[in-house]
mmCIF file of C-alpha atoms and ligand atoms in Angstrom:
data_model
loop_
_atom_site.group_PDB
_atom_site.id
_atom_site.type_symbol
_atom_site.label_atom_id
_atom_site.label_comp_id
_atom_site.label_asym_id
_atom_site.label_seq_id
_atom_site.Cartn_x
_atom_site.Cartn_y
_atom_site.Cartn_z
ATOM 1 C CA MET A 47 -6.194 -7.779 -37.188
ATOM 2 C CA GLU A 48 -6.575 -5.003 -35.010
ATOM 3 C CA SER A 49 -4.459 -5.363 -31.840
ATOM 4 C CA LEU A 50 -5.561 -5.183 -27.923
ATOM 5 C CA ALA A 51 -3.511 -1.388 -27.411
ATOM 6 C CA GLU A 52 -5.584 -0.471 -30.323
ATOM 7 C CA ARG A 53 -8.878 -1.865 -29.510
ATOM 8 C CA GLU A 54 -8.106 -0.341 -25.851
ATOM 9 C CA ARG A 55 -7.338 3.055 -27.065
ATOM 10 C CA ARG A 56 -11.101 3.306 -28.501
ATOM 11 C CA ALA A 57 -12.930 1.454 -25.726
ATOM 12 C CA LEU A 58 -11.116 2.979 -22.431
ATOM 13 C CA CYS A 59 -9.659 6.093 -20.934
ATOM 14 C CA ALA A 60 -6.107 6.917 -21.398
ATOM 15 C CA THR A 61 -5.464 6.809 -17.680
ATOM 16 C CA TYR A 62 -2.655 4.091 -17.656
ATOM 17 C CA ARG A 63 0.798 4.074 -19.255
ATOM 18 C CA ARG A 64 0.585 0.205 -20.416
ATOM 19 C CA ASN A 65 3.894 -2.093 -20.333
ATOM 20 C CA PRO A 66 3.665 -3.862 -23.611
ATOM 21 C CA VAL A 67 2.355 -7.152 -22.496
ATOM 22 C CA ASN A 68 -1.046 -9.011 -22.368
ATOM 23 C CA LEU A 69 -0.856 -11.132 -19.208
ATOM 24 C CA VAL A 70 -3.851 -14.087 -19.042
ATOM 25 C CA SER A 71 -2.860 -16.229 -16.303
ATOM 26 C CA GLY A 72 -0.713 -16.763 -13.252
ATOM 27 C CA GLY A 73 0.368 -18.982 -10.659
ATOM 28 C CA GLY A 74 2.957 -18.424 -7.268
ATOM 29 C CA CYS A 75 5.131 -15.767 -8.763
ATOM 30 C CA TRP A 76 4.546 -16.070 -12.048
ATOM 31 C CA VAL A 77 2.283 -14.905 -14.906
ATOM 32 C CA GLU A 78 1.864 -15.949 -18.512
ATOM 33 C CA THR A 79 1.471 -13.797 -21.455
ATOM 34 C CA ASP A 80 -0.991 -14.143 -24.156
ATOM 35 C CA ASP A 81 1.968 -15.371 -26.417
ATOM 36 C CA GLY A 82 2.890 -18.007 -23.935
ATOM 37 C CA ARG A 83 5.898 -16.445 -21.976
ATOM 38 C CA ARG A 84 5.986 -16.940 -18.727
ATOM 39 C CA LEU A 85 7.643 -13.987 -16.376
ATOM 40 C CA LEU A 86 8.534 -13.896 -12.678
ATOM 41 C CA ASP A 87 6.269 -10.855 -11.012
ATOM 42 C CA LEU A 88 8.396 -8.646 -8.905
ATOM 43 C CA VAL A 89 5.609 -6.487 -9.055
ATOM 44 C CA GLY A 90 2.965 -8.616 -7.345
ATOM 45 C CA GLY A 91 0.270 -6.247 -8.520
ATOM 46 C CA ILE A 92 1.827 -3.154 -6.432
ATOM 47 C CA ALA A 93 1.766 -4.868 -3.437
ATOM 48 C CA VAL A 94 -1.463 -7.174 -3.994
ATOM 49 C CA ASN A 95 -0.795 -10.419 -4.510
ATOM 50 C CA VAL A 96 0.564 -10.973 -1.102
ATOM 51 C CA LEU A 97 0.232 -14.901 -1.852
ATOM 52 C CA GLY A 98 1.189 -14.793 -5.526
ATOM 53 C CA HIS A 99 -1.339 -15.248 -7.940
ATOM 54 C CA CYS A 100 -4.028 -17.593 -7.643
ATOM 55 C CA HIS A 101 -3.161 -18.859 -4.335
ATOM 56 C CA PRO A 102 -4.881 -22.187 -4.228
ATOM 57 C CA GLU A 103 -6.472 -21.508 -0.508
ATOM 58 C CA VAL A 104 -7.697 -17.755 -1.537
ATOM 59 C CA VAL A 105 -9.337 -18.933 -4.283
ATOM 60 C CA ALA A 106 -11.553 -21.843 -2.352
ATOM 61 C CA ALA A 107 -12.499 -18.904 -0.020
ATOM 62 C CA ALA A 108 -13.533 -16.761 -2.548
ATOM 63 C CA GLN A 109 -15.401 -19.797 -4.915
ATOM 64 C CA GLY A 110 -17.098 -20.891 -2.046
ATOM 65 C CA GLN A 111 -18.517 -17.471 -0.708
ATOM 66 C CA LEU A 112 -19.119 -16.642 -5.003
ATOM 67 C CA SER A 113 -21.349 -19.841 -5.331
ATOM 68 C CA ARG A 114 -23.497 -19.178 -1.513
ATOM 69 C CA LEU A 115 -24.041 -15.545 -1.993
ATOM 70 C CA MET A 116 -22.194 -13.122 -3.715
ATOM 71 C CA HIS A 117 -23.531 -9.317 -2.245
ATOM 72 C CA THR A 118 -26.323 -8.644 -0.200
ATOM 73 C CA SER A 119 -25.782 -4.762 0.550
ATOM 74 C CA ASN A 120 -25.248 -3.299 4.310
ATOM 75 C CA LEU A 121 -28.252 -3.656 5.158
ATOM 76 C CA TYR A 122 -28.225 -6.901 6.517
ATOM 77 C CA TYR A 123 -25.631 -9.188 8.718
ATOM 78 C CA ASN A 124 -22.381 -10.688 6.891
ATOM 79 C CA LEU A 125 -20.487 -13.271 8.448
ATOM 80 C CA PRO A 126 -17.269 -12.712 6.108
ATOM 81 C CA GLN A 127 -17.250 -9.149 7.468
ATOM 82 C CA VAL A 128 -16.589 -10.228 10.742
ATOM 83 C CA GLU A 129 -14.576 -12.987 10.471
ATOM 84 C CA LEU A 130 -12.132 -10.462 8.365
ATOM 85 C CA ALA A 131 -12.395 -7.441 11.007
ATOM 86 C CA GLU A 132 -11.678 -10.007 13.490
ATOM 87 C CA ARG A 133 -8.306 -11.223 11.937
ATOM 88 C CA LEU A 134 -7.203 -7.505 10.899
ATOM 89 C CA ALA A 135 -7.797 -6.377 14.555
ATOM 90 C CA ALA A 136 -6.187 -9.298 15.771
ATOM 91 C CA SER A 137 -3.042 -8.627 13.754
ATOM 92 C CA ALA A 138 -2.969 -5.296 14.710
ATOM 93 C CA PHE A 139 -4.420 -3.476 17.910
ATOM 94 C CA SER A 140 -8.126 -3.868 19.307
ATOM 95 C CA GLY A 141 -10.364 -1.939 17.651
ATOM 96 C CA ARG A 142 -12.947 -2.218 14.956
ATOM 97 C CA ALA A 143 -13.277 -1.853 11.130
ATOM 98 C CA PHE A 144 -14.843 0.164 8.552
ATOM 99 C CA LEU A 145 -14.893 -1.511 5.406
ATOM 100 C CA CYS A 146 -14.319 -0.846 1.867
ATOM 101 C CA ASN A 147 -13.045 -1.479 -1.588
ATOM 102 C CA SER A 148 -9.788 0.391 -1.687
ATOM 103 C CA GLY A 149 -6.879 2.298 -0.095
ATOM 104 C CA ALA A 150 -7.884 5.693 -1.348
ATOM 105 C CA GLU A 151 -11.419 4.749 0.314
ATOM 106 C CA ALA A 152 -9.407 3.744 3.441
ATOM 107 C CA ASN A 153 -8.404 6.840 3.994
ATOM 108 C CA GLU A 154 -10.861 8.984 2.984
ATOM 109 C CA ALA A 155 -13.076 7.047 5.924
ATOM 110 C CA ALA A 156 -10.137 7.875 7.831
ATOM 111 C CA ILE A 157 -9.842 11.134 7.121
ATOM 112 C CA LYS A 158 -13.472 11.405 7.890
ATOM 113 C CA ILE A 159 -13.335 9.740 11.557
ATOM 114 C CA ALA A 160 -10.604 12.219 12.063
ATOM 115 C CA ARG A 161 -13.084 15.396 11.224
ATOM 116 C CA LYS A 162 -15.816 14.007 13.310
ATOM 117 C CA TRP A 163 -13.348 13.272 16.377
ATOM 118 C CA GLY A 164 -12.078 16.953 16.143
ATOM 119 C CA GLN A 165 -15.843 18.292 16.239
ATOM 120 C CA ARG A 166 -16.569 15.903 19.321
ATOM 121 C CA HIS A 167 -13.307 16.477 21.034
ATOM 122 C CA ARG A 168 -11.451 19.430 19.594
ATOM 123 C CA GLU A 169 -13.345 22.071 19.098
ATOM 124 C CA GLY A 170 -13.863 21.625 15.518
ATOM 125 C CA ALA A 171 -9.844 21.136 14.994
ATOM 126 C CA HIS A 172 -9.958 19.589 11.234
ATOM 127 C CA THR A 173 -6.759 20.637 9.765
ATOM 128 C CA ILE A 174 -4.811 16.754 9.227
ATOM 129 C CA ILE A 175 -0.844 17.059 8.291
ATOM 130 C CA THR A 176 0.666 14.879 5.867
ATOM 131 C CA LEU A 177 4.221 14.938 4.520
ATOM 132 C CA GLU A 178 5.939 15.497 1.579
ATOM 133 C CA GLY A 179 6.524 12.600 -0.825
ATOM 134 C CA ALA A 180 3.222 11.062 0.677
ATOM 135 C CA PHE A 181 0.634 9.193 -1.621
ATOM 136 C CA HIS A 182 -2.815 8.599 -0.297
ATOM 137 C CA GLY A 183 -4.915 8.042 -3.322
ATOM 138 C CA ARG A 184 -6.579 9.596 -5.925
ATOM 139 C CA THR A 185 -10.460 10.852 -4.977
ATOM 140 C CA LEU A 186 -10.121 14.712 -4.434
ATOM 141 C CA ALA A 187 -9.429 14.439 -0.332
ATOM 142 C CA THR A 188 -6.652 11.605 -0.404
ATOM 143 C CA LEU A 189 -5.302 13.915 -3.177
ATOM 144 C CA ALA A 190 -5.640 16.866 -1.283
ATOM 145 C CA ALA A 191 -3.903 14.480 1.610
ATOM 146 C CA THR A 192 -0.982 13.701 -0.908
ATOM 147 C CA GLY A 193 -0.172 16.892 -2.089
ATOM 148 C CA ASN A 194 1.443 16.151 -5.035
ATOM 149 C CA ALA A 195 0.749 18.947 -7.769
ATOM 150 C CA HIS A 196 1.928 16.556 -10.007
ATOM 151 C CA TYR A 197 -1.504 14.321 -9.159
ATOM 152 C CA SER A 198 -3.431 16.914 -8.580
ATOM 153 C CA ALA A 199 -2.987 20.311 -10.604
ATOM 154 C CA PRO A 200 -5.194 19.129 -13.412
ATOM 155 C CA PHE A 201 -7.954 19.197 -10.592
ATOM 156 C CA GLU A 202 -7.681 21.996 -8.803
ATOM 157 C CA PRO A 203 -9.518 23.426 -6.235
ATOM 158 C CA MET A 204 -8.229 20.629 -3.856
ATOM 159 C CA PRO A 205 -10.621 20.445 -0.889
ATOM 160 C CA PRO A 206 -8.943 22.576 2.469
ATOM 161 C CA GLY A 207 -7.900 21.254 5.655
ATOM 162 C CA PHE A 208 -4.700 19.707 4.823
ATOM 163 C CA ARG A 209 -1.430 20.822 5.579
ATOM 164 C CA GLN A 210 1.873 19.277 4.153
ATOM 165 C CA LEU A 211 5.265 19.287 5.992
ATOM 166 C CA PRO A 212 8.849 18.068 5.257
ATOM 167 C CA ARG A 213 9.493 14.642 5.914
ATOM 168 C CA GLY A 214 11.785 13.962 9.098
ATOM 169 C CA GLU A 215 10.785 17.497 10.812
ATOM 170 C CA LEU A 216 9.279 16.748 14.352
ATOM 171 C CA ALA A 217 9.492 20.389 15.225
ATOM 172 C CA ALA A 218 7.370 21.506 12.310
ATOM 173 C CA VAL A 219 4.647 18.584 13.240
ATOM 174 C CA GLU A 220 4.356 20.223 16.705
ATOM 175 C CA ALA A 221 4.274 23.479 15.087
ATOM 176 C CA ALA A 222 1.231 22.649 13.340
ATOM 177 C CA LEU A 223 -0.296 20.618 16.024
ATOM 178 C CA THR A 224 -0.327 23.859 18.004
ATOM 179 C CA ASP A 225 -1.383 26.607 15.530
ATOM 180 C CA ARG A 226 -2.951 29.261 17.238
ATOM 181 C CA THR A 227 -5.687 29.843 14.301
ATOM 182 C CA SER A 228 -6.146 26.131 12.939
ATOM 183 C CA PRO A 229 -4.506 23.578 15.202
ATOM 184 C CA ALA A 230 -4.178 20.280 13.018
ATOM 185 C CA VAL A 231 -6.162 17.444 14.718
ATOM 186 C CA ALA A 232 -4.510 14.452 12.996
ATOM 187 C CA VAL A 233 -1.255 13.236 11.084
ATOM 188 C CA LEU A 234 -1.799 11.133 8.514
ATOM 189 C CA VAL A 235 1.501 9.391 7.208
ATOM 190 C CA GLU A 236 2.907 6.103 5.300
ATOM 191 C CA PRO A 237 5.265 4.281 7.567
ATOM 192 C CA ILE A 238 7.312 3.377 4.444
ATOM 193 C CA GLN A 239 6.360 6.074 1.448
ATOM 194 C CA GLY A 240 5.852 3.778 -1.092
ATOM 195 C CA GLU A 241 4.753 5.531 -4.262
ATOM 196 C CA SER A 242 7.321 8.407 -4.317
ATOM 197 C CA GLY A 243 10.214 5.813 -4.180
ATOM 198 C CA VAL A 244 10.056 3.428 -1.113
ATOM 199 C CA PHE A 245 11.440 6.074 1.839
ATOM 200 C CA PRO A 246 11.016 4.633 5.281
ATOM 201 C CA LEU A 247 10.125 7.364 7.800
ATOM 202 C CA GLY A 248 12.456 6.234 10.242
ATOM 203 C CA GLU A 249 11.943 4.696 13.822
ATOM 204 C CA GLY A 250 12.796 7.806 15.835
ATOM 205 C CA TYR A 251 10.141 10.104 13.671
ATOM 206 C CA LEU A 252 7.647 7.808 13.710
ATOM 207 C CA ARG A 253 7.871 7.211 17.835
ATOM 208 C CA GLY A 254 8.160 11.146 17.821
ATOM 209 C CA LEU A 255 5.023 11.734 15.886
ATOM 210 C CA ARG A 256 2.908 9.417 18.252
ATOM 211 C CA ASP A 257 4.660 11.229 21.139
ATOM 212 C CA LEU A 258 3.528 14.475 19.572
ATOM 213 C CA CYS A 259 0.098 13.097 19.165
ATOM 214 C CA ASP A 260 -0.455 12.146 22.564
ATOM 215 C CA ARG A 261 0.560 15.240 24.162
ATOM 216 C CA HIS A 262 -1.241 17.442 21.609
ATOM 217 C CA ASP A 263 -4.827 15.418 21.843
ATOM 218 C CA ALA A 264 -4.059 14.539 18.326
ATOM 219 C CA LEU A 265 -4.537 11.217 16.074
ATOM 220 C CA LEU A 266 -2.030 9.547 14.435
ATOM 221 C CA ILE A 267 -3.320 7.802 11.097
ATOM 222 C CA LEU A 268 -1.142 5.287 9.802
ATOM 223 C CA ASP A 269 -1.564 4.467 6.039
ATOM 224 C CA GLU A 270 -0.459 0.464 6.008
ATOM 225 C CA VAL A 271 -1.996 0.341 2.421
ATOM 226 C CA GLN A 272 1.208 -0.416 0.687
ATOM 227 C CA THR A 273 3.112 -1.514 3.807
ATOM 228 C CA GLY A 274 0.750 -3.861 5.209
ATOM 229 C CA MET A 275 -0.051 -7.675 5.200
ATOM 230 C CA ALA A 276 3.078 -8.795 6.736
ATOM 231 C CA ARG A 277 5.274 -7.595 3.814
ATOM 232 C CA THR A 278 8.113 -5.438 5.623
ATOM 233 C CA GLY A 279 8.602 -8.374 8.018
ATOM 234 C CA ASN A 280 5.872 -7.848 10.674
ATOM 235 C CA TRP A 281 2.225 -7.918 10.221
ATOM 236 C CA TRP A 282 2.011 -4.076 9.838
ATOM 237 C CA ALA A 283 5.193 -2.057 9.427
ATOM 238 C CA TYR A 284 4.537 0.006 12.849
ATOM 239 C CA GLN A 285 4.818 -2.932 14.739
ATOM 240 C CA GLU A 286 8.840 -2.781 13.865
ATOM 241 C CA VAL A 287 8.606 0.588 15.734
ATOM 242 C CA GLY A 288 5.861 0.174 18.102
ATOM 243 C CA ALA A 289 4.300 3.243 17.260
ATOM 244 C CA VAL A 290 0.575 2.345 17.710
ATOM 245 C CA PRO A 291 -1.852 4.042 15.631
ATOM 246 C CA ASP A 292 -4.931 5.565 16.614
ATOM 247 C CA LEU A 293 -6.724 4.556 13.204
ATOM 248 C CA MET A 294 -4.942 2.459 10.517
ATOM 249 C CA THR A 295 -5.805 2.325 6.689
ATOM 250 C CA SER A 296 -5.343 -1.168 4.491
ATOM 251 C CA ALA A 297 -6.091 -2.189 1.201
ATOM 252 C CA LYS A 298 -4.115 -3.728 -1.448
ATOM 253 C CA GLY A 299 -2.945 -6.958 0.044
ATOM 254 C CA LEU A 300 -5.994 -7.407 2.164
ATOM 255 C CA GLY A 301 -7.980 -8.795 -0.054
ATOM 256 C CA GLY A 302 -5.331 -11.073 -1.969
ATOM 257 C CA GLY A 303 -6.256 -9.614 -5.410
ATOM 258 C CA LEU A 304 -9.754 -8.619 -4.921
ATOM 259 C CA PRO A 305 -11.042 -5.242 -3.984
ATOM 260 C CA LEU A 306 -11.088 -4.284 -0.482
ATOM 261 C CA GLY A 307 -9.744 -1.532 2.017
ATOM 262 C CA ALA A 308 -10.315 -1.058 5.695
ATOM 263 C CA VAL A 309 -9.769 1.503 8.243
ATOM 264 C CA LEU A 310 -8.587 -0.427 11.849
ATOM 265 C CA VAL A 311 -10.380 2.085 14.549
ATOM 266 C CA SER A 312 -9.234 2.162 17.779
ATOM 267 C CA GLU A 313 -11.600 2.916 21.058
ATOM 268 C CA ARG A 314 -10.250 6.628 21.110
ATOM 269 C CA ALA A 315 -10.712 7.275 17.706
ATOM 270 C CA ASP A 316 -14.632 5.544 17.524
ATOM 271 C CA VAL A 317 -16.919 8.126 16.933
ATOM 272 C CA LEU A 318 -18.926 6.752 13.928
ATOM 273 C CA GLU A 319 -22.650 6.106 14.243
ATOM 274 C CA ALA A 320 -24.957 4.494 12.256
ATOM 275 C CA GLY A 321 -25.830 6.459 9.045
ATOM 276 C CA ASP A 322 -22.454 8.477 9.139
ATOM 277 C CA HIS A 323 -20.700 6.402 6.327
ATOM 278 C CA GLY A 324 -21.258 3.806 4.246
ATOM 279 C CA SER A 325 -20.534 1.935 0.670
ATOM 280 C CA THR A 326 -22.346 -0.264 -1.544
ATOM 281 C CA PHE A 327 -19.797 -2.703 -2.139
ATOM 282 C CA GLY A 328 -17.758 -2.169 0.761
ATOM 283 C CA GLY A 329 -17.235 -5.523 2.488
ATOM 284 C CA ASN A 330 -18.574 -7.747 -0.115
ATOM 285 C CA PRO A 331 -18.410 -10.907 0.854
ATOM 286 C CA VAL A 332 -16.576 -12.826 -1.667
ATOM 287 C CA ALA A 333 -13.695 -10.026 -0.874
ATOM 288 C CA CYS A 334 -13.985 -10.690 2.734
ATOM 289 C CA ALA A 335 -13.772 -14.228 2.598
ATOM 290 C CA ALA A 336 -10.737 -14.145 0.349
ATOM 291 C CA GLY A 337 -9.200 -11.461 2.916
ATOM 292 C CA ALA A 338 -10.099 -13.940 5.763
ATOM 293 C CA ALA A 339 -8.123 -16.967 3.958
ATOM 294 C CA VAL A 340 -5.221 -14.363 3.244
ATOM 295 C CA PHE A 341 -4.806 -13.300 7.110
ATOM 296 C CA ASP A 342 -4.858 -17.417 7.615
ATOM 297 C CA VAL A 343 -2.519 -18.476 5.098
ATOM 298 C CA ILE A 344 -0.198 -15.768 6.358
ATOM 299 C CA ARG A 345 -0.491 -16.591 10.194
ATOM 300 C CA ARG A 346 -0.044 -20.438 9.751
ATOM 301 C CA ASP A 347 2.959 -20.036 7.381
ATOM 302 C CA ARG A 348 4.304 -17.278 9.026
ATOM 303 C CA LEU A 349 5.153 -15.234 5.939
ATOM 304 C CA TRP A 350 6.523 -11.666 7.671
ATOM 305 C CA GLU A 351 9.528 -14.271 8.393
ATOM 306 C CA ARG A 352 9.533 -15.448 4.982
ATOM 307 C CA ALA A 353 9.595 -11.620 3.661
ATOM 308 C CA ALA A 354 12.556 -10.296 6.050
ATOM 309 C CA THR A 355 14.632 -13.329 4.957
ATOM 310 C CA ALA A 356 13.862 -13.132 0.833
ATOM 311 C CA GLY A 357 14.115 -9.110 1.424
ATOM 312 C CA ASP A 358 17.324 -9.783 2.902
ATOM 313 C CA GLN A 359 18.604 -11.952 0.271
ATOM 314 C CA PHE A 360 17.035 -9.226 -2.400
ATOM 315 C CA ARG A 361 19.379 -6.616 -0.285
ATOM 316 C CA GLU A 362 22.518 -8.514 -0.315
ATOM 317 C CA GLY A 363 22.166 -9.354 -4.077
ATOM 318 C CA LEU A 364 21.722 -5.772 -4.806
ATOM 319 C CA GLU A 365 24.513 -4.795 -3.253
ATOM 320 C CA GLY A 366 26.571 -7.157 -4.736
ATOM 321 C CA LEU A 367 25.598 -5.876 -7.812
ATOM 322 C CA ALA A 368 26.587 -2.356 -6.664
ATOM 323 C CA ARG A 369 30.126 -3.537 -5.874
ATOM 324 C CA SER A 370 30.409 -4.972 -9.205
ATOM 325 C CA GLY A 371 29.804 -1.437 -10.729
ATOM 326 C CA LEU A 372 26.229 -1.542 -11.572
ATOM 327 C CA PRO A 373 24.946 2.105 -11.153
ATOM 328 C CA ILE A 374 22.535 1.089 -8.170
ATOM 329 C CA SER A 375 23.218 3.866 -5.256
ATOM 330 C CA GLN A 376 20.994 2.799 -2.876
ATOM 331 C CA VAL A 377 18.559 -0.126 -1.474
ATOM 332 C CA ARG A 378 16.053 1.717 0.423
ATOM 333 C CA GLY A 379 12.609 0.153 2.993
ATOM 334 C CA ARG A 380 12.189 -3.363 4.272
ATOM 335 C CA GLY A 381 11.068 -6.977 3.768
ATOM 336 C CA LEU A 382 9.794 -7.310 0.469
ATOM 337 C CA LEU A 383 9.062 -3.561 -0.099
ATOM 338 C CA LEU A 384 12.286 -2.318 -1.317
ATOM 339 C CA GLY A 385 13.136 0.928 -3.721
ATOM 340 C CA VAL A 386 16.788 0.637 -5.683
ATOM 341 C CA GLY A 387 17.964 3.829 -6.390
ATOM 342 C CA LEU A 388 19.959 4.336 -9.578
ATOM 343 C CA SER A 389 22.763 6.569 -9.987
ATOM 344 C CA ARG A 390 21.408 6.939 -13.476
ATOM 345 C CA PRO A 391 18.206 8.276 -14.728
ATOM 346 C CA ILE A 392 17.207 4.565 -16.624
ATOM 347 C CA ALA A 393 15.000 2.977 -14.717
ATOM 348 C CA ALA A 394 12.271 2.752 -17.253
ATOM 349 C CA GLU A 395 14.977 1.386 -19.458
ATOM 350 C CA VAL A 396 15.549 -1.335 -16.597
ATOM 351 C CA SER A 397 12.119 -2.105 -16.440
ATOM 352 C CA ALA A 398 11.732 -2.556 -20.112
ATOM 353 C CA ALA A 399 15.008 -4.774 -20.384
ATOM 354 C CA ALA A 400 13.792 -6.506 -17.484
ATOM 355 C CA LEU A 401 10.849 -7.238 -19.002
ATOM 356 C CA ALA A 402 12.849 -8.715 -22.306
ATOM 357 C CA GLN A 403 14.646 -10.905 -19.796
ATOM 358 C CA GLY A 404 11.429 -12.685 -18.352
ATOM 359 C CA VAL A 405 10.881 -10.375 -15.006
ATOM 360 C CA LEU A 406 8.208 -7.607 -14.487
ATOM 361 C CA VAL A 407 9.877 -4.768 -12.086
ATOM 362 C CA ASN A 408 8.126 -1.352 -11.541
ATOM 363 C CA ALA A 409 9.906 1.623 -12.221
ATOM 364 C CA ILE A 410 8.920 4.775 -10.355
ATOM 365 C CA GLY A 411 10.243 7.895 -11.606
ATOM 366 C CA LYS A 412 13.425 7.974 -13.558
ATOM 367 C CA GLU A 413 15.912 6.637 -10.557
ATOM 368 C CA THR A 414 13.987 3.973 -8.979
ATOM 369 C CA LEU A 415 12.777 0.586 -8.885
ATOM 370 C CA ARG A 416 10.404 -0.597 -6.669
ATOM 371 C CA LEU A 417 10.015 -4.394 -5.639
ATOM 372 C CA ALA A 418 6.754 -5.790 -4.013
ATOM 373 C CA PRO A 419 6.839 -9.147 -5.015
ATOM 374 C CA PRO A 420 4.326 -11.864 -3.621
ATOM 375 C CA LEU A 421 5.503 -13.156 -0.076
ATOM 376 C CA VAL A 422 5.567 -16.395 -1.139
ATOM 377 C CA ILE A 423 8.599 -15.733 -3.121
ATOM 378 C CA SER A 424 11.294 -18.583 -3.164
ATOM 379 C CA ASP A 425 15.105 -18.417 -2.731
ATOM 380 C CA ASP A 426 15.589 -19.447 -6.116
ATOM 381 C CA GLU A 427 13.419 -17.076 -7.679
ATOM 382 C CA VAL A 428 15.173 -14.138 -5.602
ATOM 383 C CA GLU A 429 18.142 -15.479 -7.356
ATOM 384 C CA VAL A 430 16.577 -15.700 -10.822
ATOM 385 C CA ALA A 431 15.253 -12.336 -10.102
ATOM 386 C CA LEU A 432 18.591 -10.871 -8.982
ATOM 387 C CA GLU A 433 20.690 -12.296 -12.147
ATOM 388 C CA ALA A 434 17.720 -10.599 -14.600
ATOM 389 C CA LEU A 435 18.210 -7.548 -12.470
ATOM 390 C CA GLY A 436 21.592 -7.523 -13.166
ATOM 391 C CA SER A 437 21.184 -8.302 -16.626
ATOM 392 C CA ALA A 438 18.893 -5.510 -17.240
ATOM 393 C CA ILE A 439 20.624 -2.715 -15.606
ATOM 394 C CA GLY A 440 23.756 -3.636 -17.451
ATOM 395 C CA ALA A 441 21.860 -3.578 -20.603
ATOM 396 C CA ALA A 442 20.102 -0.006 -19.857
ATOM 397 C CA VAL A 443 23.428 1.126 -19.173
ATOM 398 C CA ALA A 444 25.177 -0.059 -22.305
ATOM 399 C CA ALA A 445 21.985 1.323 -24.459
ATOM 400 C CA ALA A 446 21.808 5.014 -22.631
ATOM 401 C CA PRO A 447 23.951 7.703 -23.833
ATOM 402 C CA ALA A 448 26.904 8.748 -21.062
HETATM 403 C C1 PLP B 617 0.335 4.285 0.497
HETATM 404 C C2 PLP B 617 -0.901 4.196 -0.215
HETATM 405 N N1 PLP B 617 -2.065 4.622 0.231
HETATM 406 C C3 PLP B 617 -3.010 4.663 -0.459
HETATM 407 C C4 PLP B 617 -3.181 4.346 -1.895
HETATM 408 C C5 PLP B 617 -4.387 3.881 -2.539
HETATM 409 O O1 PLP B 617 -4.970 2.747 -2.626
HETATM 410 P P1 PLP B 617 -5.848 2.561 -4.143
HETATM 411 O O2 PLP B 617 -5.322 2.731 -5.165
HETATM 412 O O3 PLP B 617 -6.542 1.328 -3.505
HETATM 413 O O4 PLP B 617 -7.174 3.493 -3.769
HETATM 414 C C6 PLP B 617 -1.984 3.647 -2.352
HETATM 415 C C7 PLP B 617 -1.888 3.022 -3.703
HETATM 416 O O5 PLP B 617 -1.288 2.883 -4.119
HETATM 417 C C8 PLP B 617 -0.870 3.739 -1.248
HETATM 418 O O6 PLP B 617 0.493 3.156 -1.886
#
């Protein structure tokens, strides 16, 4: 019989490198394969499944809305959108939301808002500063913002209006904000760079960016698509630092597994008017109902605390594995967004060995493992994960040529 991989090869564009496993069901931190294996999920849909798989309250909220009204368009009022947006602002800062379906779309919206704000308040300044190592999405503008040739080279030319600077250098940002020929209107950064290997920007640097944006009348845009929804030990990563953005983008965990994105717009940056922007599915009522339930469960169960505690347990365990002689050079990140730096280029092999051990873990590049498990992970599950990771790293070391 033809395998799923063969059918997929004929049916789908070859954009994804699949791990050799077909996931068919899940609950909590566990997923099941079509051949009956149970796997502990440290990938969490790449930071999407904040409440784990098929959380009953999220499922009930989505199903309730699904059977009442699935879609209406944005020509009409939509209570689930308002309920979601109220919760988003209550968790972050006072402002209004534009709702969409993904992280890239949320960043696109933020870029458009910054450009309009520049036309209105900064004599047409439109350049947006981003950082080396960033990831902001796969649309053309967000690829330009990402500024990584690995993703963008086949699709040149990129839209103009982005300027990429080295991470950590405030003087370079100040120079770009005050450039005489093309002063920048906004700075767009992730508080912790996720896709490039989980690199926190540093508290002083983030506060410095806020200060520079204030002094030079520019907007600070924080991309919290990966860091948000309580994953790093606060509702939003910026809250650890106190550098409140003018615009904040969110997606991934926002819909708890359904496609949902948002940009939260402070009063200062709020320039969108009717007709400026839109999306057919943006703020779909089923996704918003699920998202509102995600907010309610996180708040009730104080899951930011759970993320911090479980993150500490992972960190201590991983540091213990490093002391035992495994090639772990660094544990980066906060809460349950962790990057495990390996001192040998065996990340893919570790991920494959972990799968054989019954654990899903994501390899980024050759030397980093990313952990972004559901925030509901228990102490015992963290221990299971650590033991499997230790064995997997050991197996990859044993199999790799010295
Ligand atoms: C920080 C960040 N921004 C934006 C995106 C793009 O999100 P999406 O894939 O939903 O478009 C991602 C996805 O990994 C991300 O990590």
